[in-house]
Coordinates of C-alpha atoms and ligand atoms in Angstrom, one line a residue:
X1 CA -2.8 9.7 15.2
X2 CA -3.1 6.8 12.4
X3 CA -6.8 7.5 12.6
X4 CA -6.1 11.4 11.6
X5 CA -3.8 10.7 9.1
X6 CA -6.5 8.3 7.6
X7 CA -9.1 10.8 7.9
X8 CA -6.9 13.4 6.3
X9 CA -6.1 11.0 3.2
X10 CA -9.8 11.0 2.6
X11 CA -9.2 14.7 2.0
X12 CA -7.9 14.4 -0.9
X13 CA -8.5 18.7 -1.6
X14 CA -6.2 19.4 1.9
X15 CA -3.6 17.2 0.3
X16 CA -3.7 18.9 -3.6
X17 CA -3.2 22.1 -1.2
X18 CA -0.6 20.8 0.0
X19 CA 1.7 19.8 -3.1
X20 CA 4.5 21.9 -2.5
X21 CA 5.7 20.8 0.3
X22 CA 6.0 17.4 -1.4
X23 CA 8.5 18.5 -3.7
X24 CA 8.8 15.8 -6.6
X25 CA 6.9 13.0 -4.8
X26 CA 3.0 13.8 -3.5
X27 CA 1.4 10.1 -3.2
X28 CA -2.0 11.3 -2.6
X29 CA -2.3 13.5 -6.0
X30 CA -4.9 11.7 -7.9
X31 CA -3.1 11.4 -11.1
X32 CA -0.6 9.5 -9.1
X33 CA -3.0 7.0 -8.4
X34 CA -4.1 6.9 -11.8
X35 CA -0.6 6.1 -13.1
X36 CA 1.9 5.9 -10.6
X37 CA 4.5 4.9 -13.4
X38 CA 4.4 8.0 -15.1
X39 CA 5.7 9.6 -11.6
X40 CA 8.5 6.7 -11.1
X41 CA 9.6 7.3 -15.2
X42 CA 10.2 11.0 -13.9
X43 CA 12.1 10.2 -10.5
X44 CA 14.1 7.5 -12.4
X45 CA 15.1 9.6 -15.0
X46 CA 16.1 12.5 -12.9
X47 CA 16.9 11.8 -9.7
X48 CA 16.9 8.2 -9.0
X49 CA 17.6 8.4 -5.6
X50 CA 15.4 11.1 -4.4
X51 CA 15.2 12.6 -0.6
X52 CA 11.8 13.4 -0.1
X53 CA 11.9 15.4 3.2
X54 CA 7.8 15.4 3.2
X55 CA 8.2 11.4 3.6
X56 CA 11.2 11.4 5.6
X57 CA 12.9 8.8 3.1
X58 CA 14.9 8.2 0.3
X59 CA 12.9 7.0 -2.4
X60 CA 15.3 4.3 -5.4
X61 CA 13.5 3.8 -8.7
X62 CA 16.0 2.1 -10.8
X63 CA 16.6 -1.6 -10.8
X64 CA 20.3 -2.2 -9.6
X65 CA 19.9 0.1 -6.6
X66 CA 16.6 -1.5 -5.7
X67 CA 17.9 -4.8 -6.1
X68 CA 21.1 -4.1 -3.7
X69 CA 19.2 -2.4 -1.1
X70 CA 16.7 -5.7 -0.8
X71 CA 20.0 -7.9 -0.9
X72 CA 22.3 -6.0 1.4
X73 CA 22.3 -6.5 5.4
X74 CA 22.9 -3.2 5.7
X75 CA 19.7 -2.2 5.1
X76 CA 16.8 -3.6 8.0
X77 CA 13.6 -4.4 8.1
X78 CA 13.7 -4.3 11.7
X79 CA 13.0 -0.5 11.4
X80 CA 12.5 0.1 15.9
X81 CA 15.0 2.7 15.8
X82 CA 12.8 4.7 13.1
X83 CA 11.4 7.6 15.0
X84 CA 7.8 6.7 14.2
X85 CA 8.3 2.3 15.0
X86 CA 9.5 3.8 18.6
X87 CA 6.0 6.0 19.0
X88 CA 4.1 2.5 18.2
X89 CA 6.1 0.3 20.5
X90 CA 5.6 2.6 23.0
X91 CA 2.1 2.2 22.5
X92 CA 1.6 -0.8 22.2
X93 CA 4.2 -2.0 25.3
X94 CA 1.0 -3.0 26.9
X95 CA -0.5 -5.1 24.9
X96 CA 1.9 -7.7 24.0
X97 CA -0.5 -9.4 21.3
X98 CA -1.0 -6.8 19.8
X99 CA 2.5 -5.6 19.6
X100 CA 3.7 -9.2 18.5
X101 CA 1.4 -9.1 15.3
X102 CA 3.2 -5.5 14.2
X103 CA 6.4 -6.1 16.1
X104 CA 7.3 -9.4 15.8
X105 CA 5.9 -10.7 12.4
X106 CA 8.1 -12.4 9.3
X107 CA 7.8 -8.8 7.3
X108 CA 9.3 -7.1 10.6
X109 CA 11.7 -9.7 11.4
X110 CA 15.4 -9.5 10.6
X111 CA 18.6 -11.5 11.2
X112 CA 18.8 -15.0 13.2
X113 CA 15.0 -14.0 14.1
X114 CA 13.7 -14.1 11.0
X115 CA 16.0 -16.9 9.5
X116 CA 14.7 -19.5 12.3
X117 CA 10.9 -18.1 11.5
X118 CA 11.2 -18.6 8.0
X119 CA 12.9 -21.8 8.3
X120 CA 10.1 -23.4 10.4
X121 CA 7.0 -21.9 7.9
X122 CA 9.1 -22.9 5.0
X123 CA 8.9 -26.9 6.4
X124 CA 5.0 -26.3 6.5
X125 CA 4.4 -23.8 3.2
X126 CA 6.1 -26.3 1.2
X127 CA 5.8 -25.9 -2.9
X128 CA 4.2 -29.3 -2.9
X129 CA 1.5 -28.2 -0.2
X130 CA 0.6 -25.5 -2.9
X131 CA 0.4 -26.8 -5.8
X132 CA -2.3 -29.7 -4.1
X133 CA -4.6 -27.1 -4.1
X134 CA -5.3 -26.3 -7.3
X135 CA -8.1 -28.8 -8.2
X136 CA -9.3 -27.1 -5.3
X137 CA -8.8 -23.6 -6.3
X138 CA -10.1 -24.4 -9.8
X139 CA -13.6 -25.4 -8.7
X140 CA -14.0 -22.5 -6.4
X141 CA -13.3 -20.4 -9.1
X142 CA -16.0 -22.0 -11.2
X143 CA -18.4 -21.7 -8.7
X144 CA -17.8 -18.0 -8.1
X145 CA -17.4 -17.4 -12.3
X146 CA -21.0 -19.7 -12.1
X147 CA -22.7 -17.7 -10.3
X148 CA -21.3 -14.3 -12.3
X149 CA -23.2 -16.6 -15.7
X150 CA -26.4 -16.1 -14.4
X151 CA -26.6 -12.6 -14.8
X152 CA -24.4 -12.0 -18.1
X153 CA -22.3 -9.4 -16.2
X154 CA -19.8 -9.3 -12.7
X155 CA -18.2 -7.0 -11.1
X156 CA -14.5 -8.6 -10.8
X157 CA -12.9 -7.2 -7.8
X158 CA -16.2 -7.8 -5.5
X159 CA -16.7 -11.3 -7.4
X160 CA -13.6 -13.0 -8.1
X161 CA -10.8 -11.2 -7.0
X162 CA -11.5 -10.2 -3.5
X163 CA -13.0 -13.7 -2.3
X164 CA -10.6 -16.2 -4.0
X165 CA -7.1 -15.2 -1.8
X166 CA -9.9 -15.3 1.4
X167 CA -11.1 -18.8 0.2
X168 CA -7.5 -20.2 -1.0
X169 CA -5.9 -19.4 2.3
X170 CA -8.6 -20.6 4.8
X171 CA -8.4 -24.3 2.3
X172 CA -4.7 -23.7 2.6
X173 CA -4.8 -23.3 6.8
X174 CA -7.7 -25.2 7.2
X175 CA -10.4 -22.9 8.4
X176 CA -13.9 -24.6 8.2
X177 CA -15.9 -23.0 5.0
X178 CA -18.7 -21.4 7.5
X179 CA -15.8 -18.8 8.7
X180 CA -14.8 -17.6 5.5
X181 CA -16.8 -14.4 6.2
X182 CA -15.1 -13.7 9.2
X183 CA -12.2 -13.8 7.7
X184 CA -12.5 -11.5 4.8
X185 CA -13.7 -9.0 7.6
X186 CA -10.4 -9.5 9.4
X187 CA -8.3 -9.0 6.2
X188 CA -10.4 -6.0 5.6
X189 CA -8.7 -4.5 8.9
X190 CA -5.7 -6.2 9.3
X191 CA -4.4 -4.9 5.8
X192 CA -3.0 -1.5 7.9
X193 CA 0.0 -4.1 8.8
X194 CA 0.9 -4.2 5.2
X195 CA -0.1 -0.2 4.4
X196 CA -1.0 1.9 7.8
X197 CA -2.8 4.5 6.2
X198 CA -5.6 2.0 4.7
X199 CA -8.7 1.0 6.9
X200 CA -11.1 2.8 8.3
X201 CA -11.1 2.5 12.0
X202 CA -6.9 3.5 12.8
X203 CA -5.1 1.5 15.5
X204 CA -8.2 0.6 17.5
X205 CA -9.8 -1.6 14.4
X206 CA -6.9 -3.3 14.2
X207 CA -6.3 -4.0 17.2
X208 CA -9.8 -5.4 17.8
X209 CA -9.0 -7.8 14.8
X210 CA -5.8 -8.8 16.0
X211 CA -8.2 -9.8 19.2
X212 CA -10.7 -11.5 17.4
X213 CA -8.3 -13.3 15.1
X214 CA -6.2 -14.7 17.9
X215 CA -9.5 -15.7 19.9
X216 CA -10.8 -18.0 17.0
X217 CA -7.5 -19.6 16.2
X218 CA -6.1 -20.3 19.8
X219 CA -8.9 -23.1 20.3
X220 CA -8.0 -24.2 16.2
X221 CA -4.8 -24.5 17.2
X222 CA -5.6 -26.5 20.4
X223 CA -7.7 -29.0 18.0
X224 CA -5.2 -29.2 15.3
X225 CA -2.4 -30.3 18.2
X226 CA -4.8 -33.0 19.8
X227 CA -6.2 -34.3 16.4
X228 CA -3.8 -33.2 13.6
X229 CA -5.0 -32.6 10.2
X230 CA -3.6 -32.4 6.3
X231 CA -3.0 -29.4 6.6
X232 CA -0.8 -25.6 7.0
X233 CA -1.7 -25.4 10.6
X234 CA -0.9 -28.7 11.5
X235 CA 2.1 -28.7 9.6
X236 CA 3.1 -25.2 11.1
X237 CA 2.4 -26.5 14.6
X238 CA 4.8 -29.9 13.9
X239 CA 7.5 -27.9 12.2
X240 CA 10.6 -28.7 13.9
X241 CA 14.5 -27.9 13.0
X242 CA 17.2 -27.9 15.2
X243 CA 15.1 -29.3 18.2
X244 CA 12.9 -25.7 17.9
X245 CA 9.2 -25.2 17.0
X246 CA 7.2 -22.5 16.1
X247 CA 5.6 -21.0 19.6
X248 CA 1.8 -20.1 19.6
X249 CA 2.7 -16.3 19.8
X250 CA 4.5 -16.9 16.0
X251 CA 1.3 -19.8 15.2
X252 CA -1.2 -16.9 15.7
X253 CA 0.8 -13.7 14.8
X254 CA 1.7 -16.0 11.4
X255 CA -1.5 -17.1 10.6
X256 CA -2.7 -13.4 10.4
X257 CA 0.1 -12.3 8.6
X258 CA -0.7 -15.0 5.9
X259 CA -4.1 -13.8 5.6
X260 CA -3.6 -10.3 4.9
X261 CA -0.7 -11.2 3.0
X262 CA -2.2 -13.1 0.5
X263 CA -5.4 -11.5 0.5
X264 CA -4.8 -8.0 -0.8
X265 CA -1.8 -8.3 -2.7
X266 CA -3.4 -11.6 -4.9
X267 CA -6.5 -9.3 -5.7
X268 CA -5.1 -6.4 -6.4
X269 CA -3.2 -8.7 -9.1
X270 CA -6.1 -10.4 -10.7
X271 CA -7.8 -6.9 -10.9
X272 CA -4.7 -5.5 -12.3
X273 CA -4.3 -8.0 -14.8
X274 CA -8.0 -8.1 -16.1
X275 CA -7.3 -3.9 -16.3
X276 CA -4.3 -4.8 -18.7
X277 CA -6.1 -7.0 -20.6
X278 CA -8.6 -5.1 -21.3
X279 CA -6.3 -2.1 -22.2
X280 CA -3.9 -4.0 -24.8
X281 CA -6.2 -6.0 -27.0
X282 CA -3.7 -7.7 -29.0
X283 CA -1.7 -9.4 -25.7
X284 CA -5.4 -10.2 -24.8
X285 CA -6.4 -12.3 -27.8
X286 CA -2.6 -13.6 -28.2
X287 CA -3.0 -15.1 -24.7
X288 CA -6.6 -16.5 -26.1
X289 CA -4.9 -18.1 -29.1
X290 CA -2.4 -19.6 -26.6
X291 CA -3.7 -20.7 -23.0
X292 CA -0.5 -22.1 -22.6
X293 CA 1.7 -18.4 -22.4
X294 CA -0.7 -18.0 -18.9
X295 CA 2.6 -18.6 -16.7
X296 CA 4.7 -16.0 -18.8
X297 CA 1.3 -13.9 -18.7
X298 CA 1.0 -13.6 -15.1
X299 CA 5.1 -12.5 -14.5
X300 CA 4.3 -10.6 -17.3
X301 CA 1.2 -9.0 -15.4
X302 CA 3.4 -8.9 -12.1
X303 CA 6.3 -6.9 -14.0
X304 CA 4.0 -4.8 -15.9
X305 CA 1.8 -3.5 -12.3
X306 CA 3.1 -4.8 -9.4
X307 CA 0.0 -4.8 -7.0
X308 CA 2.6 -4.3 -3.9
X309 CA 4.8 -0.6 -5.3
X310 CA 7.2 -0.3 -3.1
X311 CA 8.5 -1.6 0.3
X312 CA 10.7 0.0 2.8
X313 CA 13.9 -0.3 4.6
X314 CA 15.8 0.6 7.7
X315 CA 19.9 1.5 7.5
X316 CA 21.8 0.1 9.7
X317 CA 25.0 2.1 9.0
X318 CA 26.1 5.1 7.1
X319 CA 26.4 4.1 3.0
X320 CA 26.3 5.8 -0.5
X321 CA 24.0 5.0 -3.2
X322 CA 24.0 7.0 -6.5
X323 CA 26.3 9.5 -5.3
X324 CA 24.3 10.4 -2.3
X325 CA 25.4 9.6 1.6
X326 CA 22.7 8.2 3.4
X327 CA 23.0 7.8 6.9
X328 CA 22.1 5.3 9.2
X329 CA 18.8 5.1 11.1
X330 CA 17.2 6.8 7.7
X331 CA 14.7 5.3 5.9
X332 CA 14.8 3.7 1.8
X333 CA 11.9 2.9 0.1
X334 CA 12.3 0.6 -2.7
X335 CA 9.9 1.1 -5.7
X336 CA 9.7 -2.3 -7.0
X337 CA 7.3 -1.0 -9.6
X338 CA 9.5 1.8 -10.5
X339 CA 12.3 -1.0 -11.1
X340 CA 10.2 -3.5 -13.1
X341 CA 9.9 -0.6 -15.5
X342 CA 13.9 0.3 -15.7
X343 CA 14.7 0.7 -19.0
X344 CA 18.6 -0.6 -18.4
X345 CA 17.0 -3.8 -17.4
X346 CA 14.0 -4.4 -19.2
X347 CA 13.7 -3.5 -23.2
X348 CA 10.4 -1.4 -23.9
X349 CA 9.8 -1.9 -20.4
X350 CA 6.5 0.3 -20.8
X351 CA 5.3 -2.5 -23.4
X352 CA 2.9 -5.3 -22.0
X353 CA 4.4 -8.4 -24.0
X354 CA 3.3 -11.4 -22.5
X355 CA 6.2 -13.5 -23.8
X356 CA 8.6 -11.6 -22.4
X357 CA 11.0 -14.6 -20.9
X358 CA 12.9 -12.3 -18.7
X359 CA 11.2 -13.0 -15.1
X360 CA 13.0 -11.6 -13.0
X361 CA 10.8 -8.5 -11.5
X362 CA 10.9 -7.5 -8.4
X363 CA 7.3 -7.7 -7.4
X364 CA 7.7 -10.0 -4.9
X365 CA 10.6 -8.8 -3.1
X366 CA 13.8 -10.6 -3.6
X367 CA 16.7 -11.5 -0.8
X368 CA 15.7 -13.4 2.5
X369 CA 11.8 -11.7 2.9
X370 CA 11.2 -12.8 -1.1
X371 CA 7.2 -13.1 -0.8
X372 CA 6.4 -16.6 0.9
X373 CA 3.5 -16.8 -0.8
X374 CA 4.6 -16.2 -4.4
X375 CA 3.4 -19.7 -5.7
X376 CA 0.3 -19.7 -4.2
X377 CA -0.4 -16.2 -5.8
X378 CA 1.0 -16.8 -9.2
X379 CA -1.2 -20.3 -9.2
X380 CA -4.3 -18.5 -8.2
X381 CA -4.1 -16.0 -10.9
X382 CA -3.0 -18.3 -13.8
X383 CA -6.9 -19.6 -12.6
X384 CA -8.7 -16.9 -12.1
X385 CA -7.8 -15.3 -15.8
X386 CA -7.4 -18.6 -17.5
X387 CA -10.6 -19.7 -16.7
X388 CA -12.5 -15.6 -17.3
X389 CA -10.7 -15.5 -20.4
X390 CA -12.1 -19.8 -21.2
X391 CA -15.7 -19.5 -20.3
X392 CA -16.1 -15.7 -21.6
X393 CA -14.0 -15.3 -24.3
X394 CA -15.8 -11.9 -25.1
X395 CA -16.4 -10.4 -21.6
X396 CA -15.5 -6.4 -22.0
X397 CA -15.5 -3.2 -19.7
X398 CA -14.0 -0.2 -19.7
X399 CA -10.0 0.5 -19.4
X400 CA -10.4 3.0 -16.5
X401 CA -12.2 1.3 -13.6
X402 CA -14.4 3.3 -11.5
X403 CA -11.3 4.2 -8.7
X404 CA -8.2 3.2 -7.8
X405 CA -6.9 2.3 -4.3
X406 CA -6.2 5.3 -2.2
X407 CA -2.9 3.8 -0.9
X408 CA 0.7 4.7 -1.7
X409 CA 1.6 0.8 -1.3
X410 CA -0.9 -0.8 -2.7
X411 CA -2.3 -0.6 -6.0
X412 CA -5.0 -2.0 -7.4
X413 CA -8.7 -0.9 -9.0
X414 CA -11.4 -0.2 -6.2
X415 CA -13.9 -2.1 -9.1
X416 CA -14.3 -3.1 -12.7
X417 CA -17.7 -4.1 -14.1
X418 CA -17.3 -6.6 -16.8
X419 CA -20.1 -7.7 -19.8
X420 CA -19.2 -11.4 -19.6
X421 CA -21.2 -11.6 -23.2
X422 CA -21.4 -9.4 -26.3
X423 CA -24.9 -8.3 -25.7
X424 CA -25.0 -7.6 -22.2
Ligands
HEM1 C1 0.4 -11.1 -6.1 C2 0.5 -11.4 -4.9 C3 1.6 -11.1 -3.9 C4 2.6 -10.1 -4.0 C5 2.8 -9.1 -5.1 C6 3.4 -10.2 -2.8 C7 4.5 -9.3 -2.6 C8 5.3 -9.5 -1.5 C9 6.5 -8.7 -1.3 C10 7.0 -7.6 -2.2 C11 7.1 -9.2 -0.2 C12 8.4 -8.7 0.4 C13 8.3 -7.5 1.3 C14 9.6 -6.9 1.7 O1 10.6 -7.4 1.4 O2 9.5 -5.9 2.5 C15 6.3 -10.3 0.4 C16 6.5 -11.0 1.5 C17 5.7 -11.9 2.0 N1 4.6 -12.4 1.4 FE1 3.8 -11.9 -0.4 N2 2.9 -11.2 -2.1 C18 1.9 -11.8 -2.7 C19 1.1 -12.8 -2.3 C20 1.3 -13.5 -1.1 C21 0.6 -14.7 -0.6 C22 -0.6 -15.3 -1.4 C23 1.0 -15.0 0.6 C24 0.6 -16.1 1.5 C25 -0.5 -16.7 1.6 C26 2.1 -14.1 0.9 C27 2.9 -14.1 2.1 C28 4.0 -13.3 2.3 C29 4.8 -13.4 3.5 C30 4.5 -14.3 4.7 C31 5.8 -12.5 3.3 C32 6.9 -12.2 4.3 C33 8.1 -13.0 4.0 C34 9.3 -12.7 4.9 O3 9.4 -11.6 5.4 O4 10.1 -13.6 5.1 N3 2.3 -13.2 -0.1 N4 5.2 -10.4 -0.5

């Protein structure tokens, strides 16, 4: 099934065809891709809180309505009672691995679950554990921007964006360098737990990396207990509160939830943010003048194109929002990207200004699932474009990259060549 619906997203002429039955909302039309705002600024300003029947959900754009839904108990991510989460736990009933990494993860979590989860990872995943790495995280990206040098030109995503998440996490976990291939390769699969229509290979490939993931960390995790190290997976494994621990099913199923979390969303941000650059010349050379605005830049860059759109919950009871009765059971999808733009909260909300001082976007969630990893992303990116826009102060490409993402939940450019000299 998730395999067909893949294979049918690659169709991109079946899906044009089939426009009207998407009403206001078709995900897959190309221009959406190319500027999903322009379709949000539309929704917002007609019918903020739209019904799409081809989705099955309601679909908020503005800011306050996105913000309550995140904050309210009402609304679930524990979404089994959606017709389509029943299908897949019916599926997957027999492979209780498997189900635990889509079942039973922090993003699927809710209530006393999810509050003892978080609680334990939070003791490990501390602020302090982050920020060690950045010496760290600033020679890697040297070496990777090093080896771009040599030929005058790079081609960001494959070069910089896509490896550094893959390399920060494994320091962050402690994976020995050696695997680090591996582990891109799992990402590259696993992503369908944050967006199920992306991969290749449907349920099976994912399964199969859930498999292989789990097999190479059980014997990590065996080590790191016997011989503990500096590090997130011996922290993880020594968390304790209230005389509880995190068992091995939540070790492994969190351990490949970090990895795809941080891998594609951190990217996608970096290769946003280069694209925005590169597109408002002025912000570009003010952020030159002044390396210090990089902090404001990257909430700026997070605001401005969220590389995670939109989330989804479940409700748990019937509510109203906007003047519309939505019932429990239903389905709300949140477009944080649609509310970083909301003109009632943000002036000129269109405008990149990277010394706007008002943070508080919504691309990293907000409530009790706020991203985890929203430290370690933000201090990865203030590297990677400090250090492009240091050593090649006059790298240049084009504004439109070569493709976009094909995902309704993830957006990001598939590739952007850069001249890292004038004369390239
Ligand atoms: C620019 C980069 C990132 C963005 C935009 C982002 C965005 C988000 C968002 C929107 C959520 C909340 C989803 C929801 O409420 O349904 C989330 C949760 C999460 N993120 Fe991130 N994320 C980023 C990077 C990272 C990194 C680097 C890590 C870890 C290495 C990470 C780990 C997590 C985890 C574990 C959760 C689940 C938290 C929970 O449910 O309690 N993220 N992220």
């Amino acid at each position: 099934m998730l395999r067909f619906l893949q294979w049918l997203i690659a169709r991109e002429r079946l899906l044009r065809l089939a426009s009207p039955l998407f009403g206001r909302f078709n995900p897959f039309l190309p221009q959406h891709r190319r500027d999903p705002h322009a379709t949000w600024r539309a929704l917002r300003s007609t019918e903020p809180v739209y019904r799409s029947r081809a989705l099955g959900a309601w679909l908020l754009t503005r800011y306050d309505d996105v913000l309550h839904v995140l904050r309210d108990p009402n609304f679930t991510t524990d979404r089994s009672d959606v017709p389509l989460m029943k299908l897949v736990s019916r599926l997957t009933r027999k492979d209780p691995e498997f189900s635990a990494m889509i079942e039973r993860n922090l993003l699927t979590l809710d209530g006393s679950d999810h509050t003892r989860l978080r609680g334990l990872v939070s003791k490990a995943f501390t602020p302090r554990r982050v920020e060690r790495l950045r010496p760290q995280l600033e020679g890697i990206v040297d070496e990777l921007l090093d080896r771009a040098a040599e030929a005058s030109q790079m081609e960001l995503i494959r070069d910089l964006a896509h490896p550094l998440p893959v390399i920060a996490i494994a320091e962050l976990l402690g994976i020995p360098s050696a695997d680090r291939a591996r582990f891109r390769a799992w990402s590259a699969d696993l992503v369908q737990l944050l967006d199920p229509l992306q991969g290749r290979g449907g349920s099976a490939s994912l399964r199969r990396a859930t498999h292989e993931l789990y097999a190479y960390f059980r014997p990590l995790l065996a080590e790191r207990r016997a011989r503990p190290r500096d590090d997130l997976l011996s922290a993880m494994i020594a968390a304790e509160e209230n005389g509880e621990s995190l068992s091995e099913t939540d070790l492994l199923a969190l351990s490949g939830l970090l990895l795809v979390a941080g891998h594609e969303t951190t990217a996608n941000l970096i290769g946003n943010a280069v694209l925005a650059l590169l597109r408002n010349p002025s912000e570009r050379k003010r952020l030159q003048d002044d390396p210090d605005l990089i902090a404001s830049a990257v909430e700026e860059f997070l605001r401005y194109d969220p590389p995670i759109q939109l989330t989804d919950r479940a409700v748990r009871e019937d509510c109203e929002i906007g003047g519309r009765r939505i019932r429990k059971g239903q389905l709300v999808v949140v477009v944080l990207a649609a509310a970083n733009r909301d003109p009632d909260r943000f002036p000129d909300p269109d405008r990149l200004d990277l010394g706007r001082t008002d943070h508080h976007h919504l691309a990293f969630g907000q409530g009790g699932h706020f991203c985890l990893g929203s430290q370690l992303a933000k201090l990865e990116t203030e590297i990677a474009i400090g250090t492009l826009l240091r050593r090649f102060p006059d790298f240049f490409g084009n504004t439109e990259p070569t493709a976009w993402r094909r995902s309704m939940i993830i957006r990001g450019p598939e590739a952007v060549p850069l001249c890292l000299v004038p004369t390239c």
